[in-house]
Coordinates of C-alpha atoms in Angstrom, one line a residue:
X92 CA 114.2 27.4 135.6
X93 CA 110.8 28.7 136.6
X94 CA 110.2 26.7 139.8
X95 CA 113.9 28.5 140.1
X96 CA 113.0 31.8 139.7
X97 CA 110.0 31.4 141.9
X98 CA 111.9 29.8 144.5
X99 CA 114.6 33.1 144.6
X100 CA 111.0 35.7 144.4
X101 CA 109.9 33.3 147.7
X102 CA 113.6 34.1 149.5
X103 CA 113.5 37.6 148.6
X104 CA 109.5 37.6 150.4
X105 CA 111.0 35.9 153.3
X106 CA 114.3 37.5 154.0
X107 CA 114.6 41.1 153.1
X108 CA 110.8 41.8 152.8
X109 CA 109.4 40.7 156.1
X110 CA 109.2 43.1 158.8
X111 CA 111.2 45.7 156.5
X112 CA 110.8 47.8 159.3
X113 CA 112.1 45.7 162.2
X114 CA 115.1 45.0 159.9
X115 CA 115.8 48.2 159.2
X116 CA 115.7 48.7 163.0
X117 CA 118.1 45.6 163.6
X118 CA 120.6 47.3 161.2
X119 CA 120.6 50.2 163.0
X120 CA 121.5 48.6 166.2
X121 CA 124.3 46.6 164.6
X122 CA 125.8 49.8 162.8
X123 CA 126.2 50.9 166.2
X124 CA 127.3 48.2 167.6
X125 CA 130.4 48.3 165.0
X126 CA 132.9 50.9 166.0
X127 CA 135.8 51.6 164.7
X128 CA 134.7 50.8 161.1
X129 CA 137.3 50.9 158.4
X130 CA 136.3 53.6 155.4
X131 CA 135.3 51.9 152.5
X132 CA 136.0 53.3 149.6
X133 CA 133.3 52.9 146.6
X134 CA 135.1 53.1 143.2
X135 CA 132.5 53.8 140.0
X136 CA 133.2 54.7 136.5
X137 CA 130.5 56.7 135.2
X138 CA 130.1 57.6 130.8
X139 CA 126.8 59.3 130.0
X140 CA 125.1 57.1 132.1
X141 CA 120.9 57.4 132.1
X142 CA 120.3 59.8 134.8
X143 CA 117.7 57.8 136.7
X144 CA 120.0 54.9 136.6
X145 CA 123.4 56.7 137.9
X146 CA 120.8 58.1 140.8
X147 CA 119.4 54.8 142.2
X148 CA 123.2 53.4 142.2
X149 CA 124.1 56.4 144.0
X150 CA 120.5 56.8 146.4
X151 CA 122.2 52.9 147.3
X152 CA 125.3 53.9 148.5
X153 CA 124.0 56.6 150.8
X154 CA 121.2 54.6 152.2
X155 CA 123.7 52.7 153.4
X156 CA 123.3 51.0 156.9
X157 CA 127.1 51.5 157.3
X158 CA 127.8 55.5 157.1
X159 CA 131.6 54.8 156.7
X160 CA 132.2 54.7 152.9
X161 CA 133.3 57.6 150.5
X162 CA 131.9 57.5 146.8
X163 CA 134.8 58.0 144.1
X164 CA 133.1 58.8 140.9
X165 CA 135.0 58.8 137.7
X166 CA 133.4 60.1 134.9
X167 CA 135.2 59.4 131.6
X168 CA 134.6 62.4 129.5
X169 CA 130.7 62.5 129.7
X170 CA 129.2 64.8 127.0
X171 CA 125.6 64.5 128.5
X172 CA 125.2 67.7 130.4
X173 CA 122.5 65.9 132.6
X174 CA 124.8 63.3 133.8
X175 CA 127.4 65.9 134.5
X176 CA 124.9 68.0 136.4
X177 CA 123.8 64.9 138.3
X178 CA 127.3 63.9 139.5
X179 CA 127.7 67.1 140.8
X180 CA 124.3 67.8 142.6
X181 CA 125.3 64.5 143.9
X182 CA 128.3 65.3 145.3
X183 CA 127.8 69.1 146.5
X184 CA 124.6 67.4 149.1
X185 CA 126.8 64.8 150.4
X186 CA 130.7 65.4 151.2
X187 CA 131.7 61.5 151.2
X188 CA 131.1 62.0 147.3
X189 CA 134.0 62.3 145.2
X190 CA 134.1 63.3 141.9
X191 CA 136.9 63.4 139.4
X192 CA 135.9 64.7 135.7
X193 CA 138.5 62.6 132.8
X194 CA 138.9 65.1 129.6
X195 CA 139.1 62.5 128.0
X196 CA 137.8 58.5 127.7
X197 CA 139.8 56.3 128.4
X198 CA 137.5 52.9 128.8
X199 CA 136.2 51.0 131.9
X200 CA 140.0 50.4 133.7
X201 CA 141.3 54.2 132.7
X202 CA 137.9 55.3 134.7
X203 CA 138.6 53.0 137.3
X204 CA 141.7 53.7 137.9
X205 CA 141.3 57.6 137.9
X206 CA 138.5 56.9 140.5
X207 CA 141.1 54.7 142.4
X208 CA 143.4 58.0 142.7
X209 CA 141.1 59.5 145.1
X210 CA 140.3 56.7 147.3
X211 CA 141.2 57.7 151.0
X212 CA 140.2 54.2 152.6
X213 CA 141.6 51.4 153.8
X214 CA 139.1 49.2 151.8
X215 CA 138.1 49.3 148.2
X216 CA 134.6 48.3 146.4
X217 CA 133.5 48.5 142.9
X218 CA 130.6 49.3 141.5
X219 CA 129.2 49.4 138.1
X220 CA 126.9 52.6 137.4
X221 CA 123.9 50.7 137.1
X222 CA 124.5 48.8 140.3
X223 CA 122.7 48.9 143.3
X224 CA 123.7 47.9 146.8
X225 CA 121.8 46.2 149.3
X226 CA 121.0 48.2 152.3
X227 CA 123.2 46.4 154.9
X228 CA 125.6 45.3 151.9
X229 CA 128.5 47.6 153.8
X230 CA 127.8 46.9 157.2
X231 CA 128.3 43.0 156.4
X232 CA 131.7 44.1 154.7
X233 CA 132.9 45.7 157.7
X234 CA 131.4 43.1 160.2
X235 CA 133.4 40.9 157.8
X236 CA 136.7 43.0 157.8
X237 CA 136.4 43.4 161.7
X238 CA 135.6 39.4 162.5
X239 CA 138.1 38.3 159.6
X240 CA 141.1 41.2 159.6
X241 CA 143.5 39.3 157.9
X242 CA 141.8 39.0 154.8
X243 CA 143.0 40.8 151.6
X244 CA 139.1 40.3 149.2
X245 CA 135.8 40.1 150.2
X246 CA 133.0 39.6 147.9
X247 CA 129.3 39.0 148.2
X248 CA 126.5 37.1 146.7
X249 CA 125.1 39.2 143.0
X250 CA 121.8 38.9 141.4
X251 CA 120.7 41.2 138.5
X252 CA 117.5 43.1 138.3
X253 CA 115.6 44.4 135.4
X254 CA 114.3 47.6 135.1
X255 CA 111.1 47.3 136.1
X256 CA 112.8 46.2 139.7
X257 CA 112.2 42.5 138.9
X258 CA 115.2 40.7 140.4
X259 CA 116.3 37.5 139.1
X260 CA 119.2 35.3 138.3
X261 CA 120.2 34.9 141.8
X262 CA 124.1 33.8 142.3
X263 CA 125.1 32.6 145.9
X264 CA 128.8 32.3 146.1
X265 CA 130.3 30.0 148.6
X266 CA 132.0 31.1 151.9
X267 CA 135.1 30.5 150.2
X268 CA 136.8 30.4 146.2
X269 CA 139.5 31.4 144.6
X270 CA 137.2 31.9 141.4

């Protein structure tokens, strides 16, 4: 499992940390590239999340490559006044963040599924409150969505990262599986 590990920390050098600057460049160009770009619509469930932890999986979303999402935020009855205050500094700087307050919890689907009300978009992603998206993790949705139109899911390759930013436990999925 080491030589693994190190293996995944070698990719990682090699494909995303290499001329970070060039890359971000190269995303730029193919953002522009892109249009018409379907809306993607980010679904999270939030409950008294850690306030640094509900910011980087927000700061992901909006350094998106791909500025055609909207963020819809359920918060299941949060009694944390700094996680309430967050969500809504959040949402007052950027208008593609969407924010609807549950009085009260309901679980992981009920929060979903509230945050699923307010969706406008044609496209729907999840993500946990302690995710975090790749930079270009949109733009290869909607590259996918305009190359592939017919398709119905899309999902993308997952790895899990401590917090200390230590990434690890790398999961490539294949092009295709009903899994």
């Amino acid at each position: 499992a080491k030589g693994a590990a190190q293996e995944y920390q070698s990719w990682i050098a090699w494909h995303e940390n290499n001329g970070k600057k060039k890359r971000a460049a190269a995303l730029r160009r193919r953002t522009e590239k892109q249009p018409p770009r379907p809306l993607i619509s980010i679904i999270m469930p939030t409950y008294n999340t850690p306030v640094a932890l509900l910011g980087e999986a927000i700061d992901s979303v909006v350094a998106q490559a791909c500025a055609d999402w909207e963020l819809c935020i359920a918060d299941d009855a949060s009694c944390k006044p700094e996680v309430l205050e967050a969500l809504a500094a959040y949402a007052t700087a950027d208008p593609r963040i969407k924010i609807v307050y549950r009085d009260e919890r309901g679980g992981i689907a009920r929060a979903s599924n509230s945050a699923l009300d307010i969706v406008t978009g044609q496209w729907v992603a999840m993500l946990d409150h302690d995710d975090l998206l790749a930079p270009q993790a949109l733009l290869r949705v909607a590259e996918t969505i305009k190359a592939k139109p017919q398709s119905q899911v899309i999902y993308s390759d997952e790895d899990k990262i401590t917090e200390t930013g230590h990434r690890h436990s790398v999961y490539f999925k294949p092009d295709f599986s009903l899994e």
